[in-house]
CSV table of C-alpha atoms and ligand atoms in Angstrom, one decimal:
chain,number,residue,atom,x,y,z
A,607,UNK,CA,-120.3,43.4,-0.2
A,608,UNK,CA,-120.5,40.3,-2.7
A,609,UNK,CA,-124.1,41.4,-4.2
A,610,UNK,CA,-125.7,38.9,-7.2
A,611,UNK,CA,-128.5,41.2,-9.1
A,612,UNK,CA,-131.0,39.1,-10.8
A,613,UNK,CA,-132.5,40.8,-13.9
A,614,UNK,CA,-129.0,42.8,-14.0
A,615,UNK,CA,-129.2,43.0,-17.9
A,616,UNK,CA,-132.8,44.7,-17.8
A,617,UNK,CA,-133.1,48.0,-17.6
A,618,UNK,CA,-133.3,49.3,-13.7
A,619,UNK,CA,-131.3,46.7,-13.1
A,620,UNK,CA,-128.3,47.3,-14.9
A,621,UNK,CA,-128.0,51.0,-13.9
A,622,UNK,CA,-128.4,49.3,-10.4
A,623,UNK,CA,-125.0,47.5,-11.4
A,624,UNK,CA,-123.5,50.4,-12.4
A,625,UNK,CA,-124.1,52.1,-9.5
A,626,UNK,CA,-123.1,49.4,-7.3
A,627,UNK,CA,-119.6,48.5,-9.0
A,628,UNK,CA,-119.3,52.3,-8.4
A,629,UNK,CA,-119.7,52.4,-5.1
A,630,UNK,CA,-117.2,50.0,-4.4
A,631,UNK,CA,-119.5,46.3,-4.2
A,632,UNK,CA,-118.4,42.8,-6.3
A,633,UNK,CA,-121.2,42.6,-8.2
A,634,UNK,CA,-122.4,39.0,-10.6
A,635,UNK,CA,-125.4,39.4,-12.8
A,636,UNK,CA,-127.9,36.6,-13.3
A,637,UNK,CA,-130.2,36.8,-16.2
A,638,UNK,CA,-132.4,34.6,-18.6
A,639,UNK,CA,-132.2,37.2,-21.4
A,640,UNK,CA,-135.6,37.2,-21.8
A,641,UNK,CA,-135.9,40.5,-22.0
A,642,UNK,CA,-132.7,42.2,-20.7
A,643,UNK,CA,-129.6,42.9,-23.5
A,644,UNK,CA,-126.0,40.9,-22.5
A,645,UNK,CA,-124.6,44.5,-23.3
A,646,UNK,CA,-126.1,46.0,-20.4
A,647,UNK,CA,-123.7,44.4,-18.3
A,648,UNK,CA,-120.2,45.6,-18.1
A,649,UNK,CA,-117.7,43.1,-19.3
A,650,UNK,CA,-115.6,42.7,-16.0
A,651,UNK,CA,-119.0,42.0,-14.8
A,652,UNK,CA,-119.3,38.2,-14.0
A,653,UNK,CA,-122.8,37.2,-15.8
A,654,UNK,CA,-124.7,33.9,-15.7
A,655,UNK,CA,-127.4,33.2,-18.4
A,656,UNK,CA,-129.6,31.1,-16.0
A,657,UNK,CA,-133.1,31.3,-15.3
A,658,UNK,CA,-134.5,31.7,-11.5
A,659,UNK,CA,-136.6,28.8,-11.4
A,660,UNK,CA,-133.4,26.9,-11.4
A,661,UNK,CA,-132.5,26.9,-7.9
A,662,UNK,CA,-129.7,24.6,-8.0
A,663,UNK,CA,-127.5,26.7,-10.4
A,664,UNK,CA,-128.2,29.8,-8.1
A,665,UNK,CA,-127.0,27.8,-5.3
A,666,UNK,CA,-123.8,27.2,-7.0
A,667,UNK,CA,-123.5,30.7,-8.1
A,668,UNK,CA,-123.9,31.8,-4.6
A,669,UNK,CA,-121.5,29.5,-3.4
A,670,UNK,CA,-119.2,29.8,-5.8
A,671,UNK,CA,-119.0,33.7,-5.3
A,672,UNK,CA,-120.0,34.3,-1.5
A,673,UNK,CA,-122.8,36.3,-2.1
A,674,UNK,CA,-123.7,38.2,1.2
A,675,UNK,CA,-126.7,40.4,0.0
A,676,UNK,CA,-128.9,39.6,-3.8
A,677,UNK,CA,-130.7,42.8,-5.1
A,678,UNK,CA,-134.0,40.7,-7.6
A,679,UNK,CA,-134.8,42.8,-10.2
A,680,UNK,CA,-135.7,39.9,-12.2
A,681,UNK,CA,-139.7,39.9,-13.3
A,682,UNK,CA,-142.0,40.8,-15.8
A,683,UNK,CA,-143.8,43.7,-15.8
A,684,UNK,CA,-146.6,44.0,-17.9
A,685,UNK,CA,-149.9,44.5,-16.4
A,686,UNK,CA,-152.1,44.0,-19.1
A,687,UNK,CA,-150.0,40.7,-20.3
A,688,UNK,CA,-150.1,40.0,-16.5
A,689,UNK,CA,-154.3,39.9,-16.8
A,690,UNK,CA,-154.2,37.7,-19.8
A,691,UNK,CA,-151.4,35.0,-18.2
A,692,UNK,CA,-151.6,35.2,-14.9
A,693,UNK,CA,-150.3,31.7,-14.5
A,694,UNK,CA,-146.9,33.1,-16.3
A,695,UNK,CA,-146.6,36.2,-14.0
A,696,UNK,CA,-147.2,34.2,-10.6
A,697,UNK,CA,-144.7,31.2,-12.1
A,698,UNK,CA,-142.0,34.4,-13.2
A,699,UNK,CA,-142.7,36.9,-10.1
A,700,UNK,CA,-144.0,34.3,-7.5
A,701,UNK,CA,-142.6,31.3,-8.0
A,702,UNK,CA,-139.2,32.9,-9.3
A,703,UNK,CA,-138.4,35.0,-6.0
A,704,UNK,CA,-139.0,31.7,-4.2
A,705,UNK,CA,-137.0,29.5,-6.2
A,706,UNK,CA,-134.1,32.4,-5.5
A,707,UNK,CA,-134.7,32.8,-1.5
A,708,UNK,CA,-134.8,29.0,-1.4
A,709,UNK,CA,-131.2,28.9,-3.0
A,710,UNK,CA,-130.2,31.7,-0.3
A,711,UNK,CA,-131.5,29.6,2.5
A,712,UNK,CA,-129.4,26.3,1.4
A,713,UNK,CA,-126.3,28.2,1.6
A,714,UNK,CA,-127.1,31.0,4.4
A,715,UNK,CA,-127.2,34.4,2.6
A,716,UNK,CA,-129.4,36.5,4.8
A,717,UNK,CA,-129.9,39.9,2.9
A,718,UNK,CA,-132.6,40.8,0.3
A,719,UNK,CA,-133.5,43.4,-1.3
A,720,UNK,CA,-136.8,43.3,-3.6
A,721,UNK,CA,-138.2,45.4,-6.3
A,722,UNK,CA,-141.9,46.0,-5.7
A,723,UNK,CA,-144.4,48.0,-7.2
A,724,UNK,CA,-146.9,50.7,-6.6
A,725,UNK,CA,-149.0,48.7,-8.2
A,726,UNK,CA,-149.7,46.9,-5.1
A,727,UNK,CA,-151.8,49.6,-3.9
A,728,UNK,CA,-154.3,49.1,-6.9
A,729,UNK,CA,-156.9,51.8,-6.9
A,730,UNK,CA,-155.2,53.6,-3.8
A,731,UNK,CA,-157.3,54.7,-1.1
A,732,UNK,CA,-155.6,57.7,-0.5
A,733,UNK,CA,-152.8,60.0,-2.5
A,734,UNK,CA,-150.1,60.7,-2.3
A,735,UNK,CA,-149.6,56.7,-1.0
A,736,UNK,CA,-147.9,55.9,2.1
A,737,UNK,CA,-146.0,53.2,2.9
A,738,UNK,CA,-148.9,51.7,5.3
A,739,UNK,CA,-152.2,52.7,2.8
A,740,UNK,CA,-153.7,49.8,2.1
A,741,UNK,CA,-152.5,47.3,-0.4
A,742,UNK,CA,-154.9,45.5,-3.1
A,743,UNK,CA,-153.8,45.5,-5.6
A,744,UNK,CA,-156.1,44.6,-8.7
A,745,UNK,CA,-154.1,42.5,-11.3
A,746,UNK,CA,-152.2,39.6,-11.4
A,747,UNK,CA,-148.9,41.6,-12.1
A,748,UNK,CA,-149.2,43.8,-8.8
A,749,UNK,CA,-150.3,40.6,-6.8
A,750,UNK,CA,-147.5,38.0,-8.1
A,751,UNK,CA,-145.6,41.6,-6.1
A,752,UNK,CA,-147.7,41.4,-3.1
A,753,UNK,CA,-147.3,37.9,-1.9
A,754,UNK,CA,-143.1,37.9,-2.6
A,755,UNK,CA,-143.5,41.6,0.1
A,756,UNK,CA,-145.8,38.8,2.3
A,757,UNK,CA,-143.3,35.4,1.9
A,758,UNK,CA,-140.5,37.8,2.8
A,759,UNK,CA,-142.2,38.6,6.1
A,760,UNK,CA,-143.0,35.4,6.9
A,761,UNK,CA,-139.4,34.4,6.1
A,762,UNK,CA,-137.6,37.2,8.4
A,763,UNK,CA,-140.4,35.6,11.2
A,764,UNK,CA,-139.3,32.4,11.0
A,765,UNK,CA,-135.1,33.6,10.8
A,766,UNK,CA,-134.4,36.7,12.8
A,767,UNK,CA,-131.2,37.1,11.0
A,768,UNK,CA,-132.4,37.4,7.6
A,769,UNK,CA,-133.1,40.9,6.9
A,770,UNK,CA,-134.8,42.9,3.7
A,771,UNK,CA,-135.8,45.9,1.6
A,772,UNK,CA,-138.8,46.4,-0.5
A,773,UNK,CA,-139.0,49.4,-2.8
A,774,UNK,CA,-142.6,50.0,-4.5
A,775,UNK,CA,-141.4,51.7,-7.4
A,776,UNK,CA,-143.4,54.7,-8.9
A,777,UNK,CA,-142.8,55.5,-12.4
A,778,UNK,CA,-139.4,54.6,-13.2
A,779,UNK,CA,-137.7,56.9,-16.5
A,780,UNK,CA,-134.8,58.7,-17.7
A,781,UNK,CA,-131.0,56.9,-18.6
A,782,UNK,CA,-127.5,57.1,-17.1
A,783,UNK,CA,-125.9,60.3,-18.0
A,784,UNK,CA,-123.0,59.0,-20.3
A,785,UNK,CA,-126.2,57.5,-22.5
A,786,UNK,CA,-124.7,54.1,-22.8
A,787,UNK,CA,-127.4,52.5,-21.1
A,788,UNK,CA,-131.3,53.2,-20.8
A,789,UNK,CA,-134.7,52.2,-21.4
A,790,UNK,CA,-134.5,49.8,-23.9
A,791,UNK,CA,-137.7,47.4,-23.7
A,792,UNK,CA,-139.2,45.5,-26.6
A,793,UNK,CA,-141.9,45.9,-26.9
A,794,UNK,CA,-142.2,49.3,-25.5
A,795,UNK,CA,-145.2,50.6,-23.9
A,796,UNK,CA,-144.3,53.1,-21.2
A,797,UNK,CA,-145.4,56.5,-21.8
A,798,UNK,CA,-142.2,58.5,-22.1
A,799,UNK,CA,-140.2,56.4,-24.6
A,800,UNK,CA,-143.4,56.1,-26.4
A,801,UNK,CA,-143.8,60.1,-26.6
A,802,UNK,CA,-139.9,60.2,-27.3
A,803,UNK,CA,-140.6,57.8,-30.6
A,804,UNK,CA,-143.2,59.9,-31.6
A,805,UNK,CA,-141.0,63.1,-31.7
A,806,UNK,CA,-138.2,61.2,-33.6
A,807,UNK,CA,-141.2,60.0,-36.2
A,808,UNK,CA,-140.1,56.4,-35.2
A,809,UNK,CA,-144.0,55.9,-34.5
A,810,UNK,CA,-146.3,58.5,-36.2
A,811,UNK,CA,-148.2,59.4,-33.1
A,812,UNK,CA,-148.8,59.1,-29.5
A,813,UNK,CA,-152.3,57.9,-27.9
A,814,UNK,CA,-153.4,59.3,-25.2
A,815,UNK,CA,-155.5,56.4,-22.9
A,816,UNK,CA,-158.3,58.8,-21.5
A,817,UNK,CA,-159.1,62.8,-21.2
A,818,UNK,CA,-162.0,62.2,-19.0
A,819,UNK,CA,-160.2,61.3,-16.0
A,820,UNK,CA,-161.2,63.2,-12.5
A,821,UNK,CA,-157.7,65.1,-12.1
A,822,UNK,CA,-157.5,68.6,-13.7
A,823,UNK,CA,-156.8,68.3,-17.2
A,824,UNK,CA,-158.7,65.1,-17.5
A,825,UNK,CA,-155.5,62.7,-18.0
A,826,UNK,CA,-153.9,60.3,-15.5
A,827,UNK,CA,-151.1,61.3,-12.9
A,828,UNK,CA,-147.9,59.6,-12.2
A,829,UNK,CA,-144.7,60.3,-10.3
A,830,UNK,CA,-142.0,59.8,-12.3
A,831,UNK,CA,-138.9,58.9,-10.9
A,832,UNK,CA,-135.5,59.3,-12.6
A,833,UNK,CA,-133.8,55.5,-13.0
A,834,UNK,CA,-130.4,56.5,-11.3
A,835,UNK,CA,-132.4,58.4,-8.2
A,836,UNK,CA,-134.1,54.9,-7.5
A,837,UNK,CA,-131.0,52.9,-7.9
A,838,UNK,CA,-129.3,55.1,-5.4
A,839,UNK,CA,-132.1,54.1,-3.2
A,840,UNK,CA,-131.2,50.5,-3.5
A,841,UNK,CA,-127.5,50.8,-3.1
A,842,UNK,CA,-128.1,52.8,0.7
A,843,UNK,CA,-131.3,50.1,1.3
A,844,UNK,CA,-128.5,47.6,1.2
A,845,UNK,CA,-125.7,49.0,3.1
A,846,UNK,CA,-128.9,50.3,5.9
A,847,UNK,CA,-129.6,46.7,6.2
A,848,UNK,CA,-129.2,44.5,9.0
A,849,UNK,CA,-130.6,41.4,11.2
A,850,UNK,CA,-134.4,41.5,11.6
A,851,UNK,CA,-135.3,44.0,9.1
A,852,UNK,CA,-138.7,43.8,7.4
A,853,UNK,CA,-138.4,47.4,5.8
A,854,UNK,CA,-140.4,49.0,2.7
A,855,UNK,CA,-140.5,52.1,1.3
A,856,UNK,CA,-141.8,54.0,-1.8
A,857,UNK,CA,-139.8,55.4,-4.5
A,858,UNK,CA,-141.7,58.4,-6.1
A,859,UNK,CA,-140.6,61.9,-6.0
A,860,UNK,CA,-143.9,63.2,-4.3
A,861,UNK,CA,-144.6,65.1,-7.6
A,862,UNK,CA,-147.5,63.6,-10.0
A,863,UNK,CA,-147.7,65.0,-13.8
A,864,UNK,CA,-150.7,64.5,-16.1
A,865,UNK,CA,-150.4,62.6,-19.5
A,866,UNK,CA,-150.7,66.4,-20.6
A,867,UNK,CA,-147.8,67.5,-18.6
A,868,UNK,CA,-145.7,65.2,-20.2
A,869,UNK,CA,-146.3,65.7,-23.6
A,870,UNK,CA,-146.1,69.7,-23.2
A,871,UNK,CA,-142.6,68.8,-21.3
A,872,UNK,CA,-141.2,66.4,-24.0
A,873,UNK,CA,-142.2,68.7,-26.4
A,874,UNK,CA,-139.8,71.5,-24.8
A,875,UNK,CA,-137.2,69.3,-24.5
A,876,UNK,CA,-137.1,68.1,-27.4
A,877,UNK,CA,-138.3,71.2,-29.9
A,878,UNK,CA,-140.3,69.0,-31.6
A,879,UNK,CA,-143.9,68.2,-32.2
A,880,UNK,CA,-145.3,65.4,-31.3
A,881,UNK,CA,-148.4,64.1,-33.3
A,882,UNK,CA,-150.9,63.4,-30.3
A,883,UNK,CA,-154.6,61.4,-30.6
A,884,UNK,CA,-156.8,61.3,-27.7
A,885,UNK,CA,-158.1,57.8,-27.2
A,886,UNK,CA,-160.3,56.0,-24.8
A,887,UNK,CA,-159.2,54.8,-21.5
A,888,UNK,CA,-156.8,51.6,-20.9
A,889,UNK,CA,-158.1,49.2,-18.5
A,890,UNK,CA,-156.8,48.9,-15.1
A,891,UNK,CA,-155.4,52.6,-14.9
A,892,UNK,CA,-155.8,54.6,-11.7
A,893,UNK,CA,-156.4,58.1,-12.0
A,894,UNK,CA,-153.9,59.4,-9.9
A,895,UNK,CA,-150.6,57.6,-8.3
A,896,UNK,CA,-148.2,59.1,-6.4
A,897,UNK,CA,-146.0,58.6,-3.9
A,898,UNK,CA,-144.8,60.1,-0.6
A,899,UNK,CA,-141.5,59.0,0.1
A,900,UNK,CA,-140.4,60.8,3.0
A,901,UNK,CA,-139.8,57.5,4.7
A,902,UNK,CA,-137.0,56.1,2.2
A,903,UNK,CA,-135.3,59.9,2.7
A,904,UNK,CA,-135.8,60.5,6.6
A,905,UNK,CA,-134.3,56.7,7.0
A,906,UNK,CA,-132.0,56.0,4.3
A,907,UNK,CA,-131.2,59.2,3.7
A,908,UNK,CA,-132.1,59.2,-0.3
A,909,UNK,CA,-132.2,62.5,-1.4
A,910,UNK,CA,-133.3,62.0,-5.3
A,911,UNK,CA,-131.4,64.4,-7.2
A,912,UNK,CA,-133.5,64.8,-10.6
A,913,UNK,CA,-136.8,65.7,-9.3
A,914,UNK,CA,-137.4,68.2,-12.5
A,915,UNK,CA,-139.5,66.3,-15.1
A,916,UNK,CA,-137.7,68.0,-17.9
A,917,UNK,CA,-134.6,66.6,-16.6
A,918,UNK,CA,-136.1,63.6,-16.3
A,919,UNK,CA,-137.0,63.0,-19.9
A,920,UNK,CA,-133.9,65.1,-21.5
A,921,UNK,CA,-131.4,62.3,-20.4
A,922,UNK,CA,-134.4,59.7,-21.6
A,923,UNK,CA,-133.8,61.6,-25.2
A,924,UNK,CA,-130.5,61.4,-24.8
A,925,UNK,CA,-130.4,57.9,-24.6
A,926,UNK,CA,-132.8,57.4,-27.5
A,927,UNK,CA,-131.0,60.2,-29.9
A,928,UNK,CA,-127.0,60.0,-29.1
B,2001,UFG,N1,-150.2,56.3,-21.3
B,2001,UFG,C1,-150.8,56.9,-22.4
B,2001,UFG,N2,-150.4,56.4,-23.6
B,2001,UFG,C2,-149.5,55.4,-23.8
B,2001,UFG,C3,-148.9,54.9,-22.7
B,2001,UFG,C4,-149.3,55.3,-21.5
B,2001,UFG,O1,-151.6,57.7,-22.3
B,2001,UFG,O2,-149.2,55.1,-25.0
B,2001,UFG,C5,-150.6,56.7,-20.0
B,2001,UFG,C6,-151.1,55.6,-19.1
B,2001,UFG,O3,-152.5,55.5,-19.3
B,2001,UFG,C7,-150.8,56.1,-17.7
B,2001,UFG,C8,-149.5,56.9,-17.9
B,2001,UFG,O4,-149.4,57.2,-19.3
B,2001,UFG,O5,-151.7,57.0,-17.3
B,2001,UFG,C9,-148.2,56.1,-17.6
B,2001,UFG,O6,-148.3,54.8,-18.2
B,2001,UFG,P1,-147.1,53.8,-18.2
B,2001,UFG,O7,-147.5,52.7,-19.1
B,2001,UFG,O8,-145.8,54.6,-18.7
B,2001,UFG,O9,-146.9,53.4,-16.7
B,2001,UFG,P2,-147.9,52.8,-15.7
B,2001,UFG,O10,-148.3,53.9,-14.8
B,2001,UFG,O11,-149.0,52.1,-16.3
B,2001,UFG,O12,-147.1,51.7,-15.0
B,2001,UFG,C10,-145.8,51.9,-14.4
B,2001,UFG,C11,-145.0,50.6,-14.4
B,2001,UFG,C12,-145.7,49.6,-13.6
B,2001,UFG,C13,-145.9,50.2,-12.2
B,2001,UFG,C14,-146.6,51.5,-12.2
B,2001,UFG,C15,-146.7,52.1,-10.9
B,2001,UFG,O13,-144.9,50.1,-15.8
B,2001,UFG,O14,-144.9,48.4,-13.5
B,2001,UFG,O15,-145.9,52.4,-13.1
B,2001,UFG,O16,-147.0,53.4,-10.9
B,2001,UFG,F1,-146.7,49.3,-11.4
């Protein structure tokens, strides 16, 4: 297939491109450069430097490369920015995803596939999340999400032969194996680059947001889900897809580990200490998140291969130390 990945020089998105130039798909790359790095993008790569609210270029790109199928990565993802301008995340997330299906429509490319979030669940009503527990989510990052998963449905309603995927992405970590690409986001406020930097003393210490939590050991759970495992997931979501399909599924690996867990893990993979304070909680974080994603296995047929969180965050160090 002729794919166009939006937000191809970010960070999930250009491990998506790897994977897809791997297995065989033409592959451009649109990004505003915002945030992503032009050397995330292989060279034999074509790459436009365009921004998604400018549908007319997309439409020309489209054209010009007969694009059957675009994979949008392209967002930002900051919930606590998200809360402070929600007008930017709704005009990036919202507004940008419709700009880009509007360009599709013009010229007749009829397959989508869409990164979502597990923050659309917000405060989940039960764990691990299905596909079908209730969404509300509860900031303006999760819900500029929520209403692209909605617009798409009321898109494959009105044309029976458009068809999409939605993954609701769990914690997304680790790097491609070779280490020439990775997590690379500036600035930086995911949990395990942020405990790697402490080990390599590029940040003196790690705070932890909250011991008082209802979970075990008092700190928050995620599922953390290894980068190339989730693009995987994307490249059969594509291939699976076909006239008249609204699908979604979760990507987690049906594990959760604690704040705790993580540190005591990075600090066996990496033999060092890592100077930990305990702080108070940030807002907006759930307890517990994780995922069952027995849906995205039993119908794609995913079958994530680094489900070990100490694998998980050895080829993250990798990435960070090589
Ligand atoms: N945390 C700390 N200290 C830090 C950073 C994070 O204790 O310095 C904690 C957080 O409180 C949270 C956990 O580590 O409990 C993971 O936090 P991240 O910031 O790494 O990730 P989030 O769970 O907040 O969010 C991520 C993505 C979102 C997505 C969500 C879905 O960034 O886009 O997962 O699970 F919506």
């Amino acid at each position: 297939m002729n794919i166009l990945v939006t937000g191809g020089a970010g960070y999930i998105g250009s491990h998506a491109v790897r994977k897809l130039c791997e297995t065989g798909h033409s592959v451009v790359v649109l990004d505003n450069l915002s945030y992503g790095h032009r050397e995330a993008v292989p060279n034999n790569v074509p790459f436009y430097h365009v921004d998604l609210k400018d549908t007319d270029q997309i439409e020309t790109i489209l054209r010009k490369h007969h694009i059957n199928a675009v994979m949008h990565f392209a967002a930002l993802i900051s919930v606590g920015e998200s809360v402070q301008k929600p007008l930017l995340y709704y005009r990036n997330n919202t507004a940008g995803a419709m700009s880009l299906l509007e360009a599709m429509e013009r010229v007749g490319v009829r397959r989508f596939v869409f990164s979502s979030t597990a923050a659309t669940y917000g405060e989940p009503e039960e764990t691990p999340i299905l596909e079908t527990t209730r969404q509300q989510p509860i900031n303006p990052y999760g819900r500029s999400k929520w209403f692209v998963e909605q617009i798409l449905q009321d898109i494959v309603t009105a044309d029976p032969k458009f068809g999409f995927v939605v993954f609701r992405y769990f914690n997304v970590a680790g790097a491609t194996e070779d280490g020439s690409i990775g997590e690379n986001h500036q600035p930086e406020t995911h949990l395990i680059p942020l405990v790697l930097f402490a080990a390599m003393g590029k940040r003196n210490n790690i705070t932890v947001f909250g011991t008082d939590y209802p979970t075990p050991d008092g700190t928050c759970i995620r599922d953390y889900v290894h980068v190339n495992d989730l693009v995987t997931a994307h490249v059969l979501g594509i291939e699976a897809l076909s006239d008249g399909d609204a699908r979604f599924y979760n990507l987690g690996i049906g594990h959760g580990y604690s704040v705790r867990e993580i540190l005591d893990a990075a600090k066996k993979v990496t033999g060092k200490e890592i100077p930990t304070v305990f702080g108070s909680r940030r807002e907006g974080d759930p307890a517990r998140l994780f995922a069952n994603s027995d849906k995205a296995q039993k119908e794609l047929g995913w079958n994530p291969q680094h489900t070990n969180i100490e694998e998980i965050i050895a080829s993250a160090w990798h990435w960070h130390t090589h």
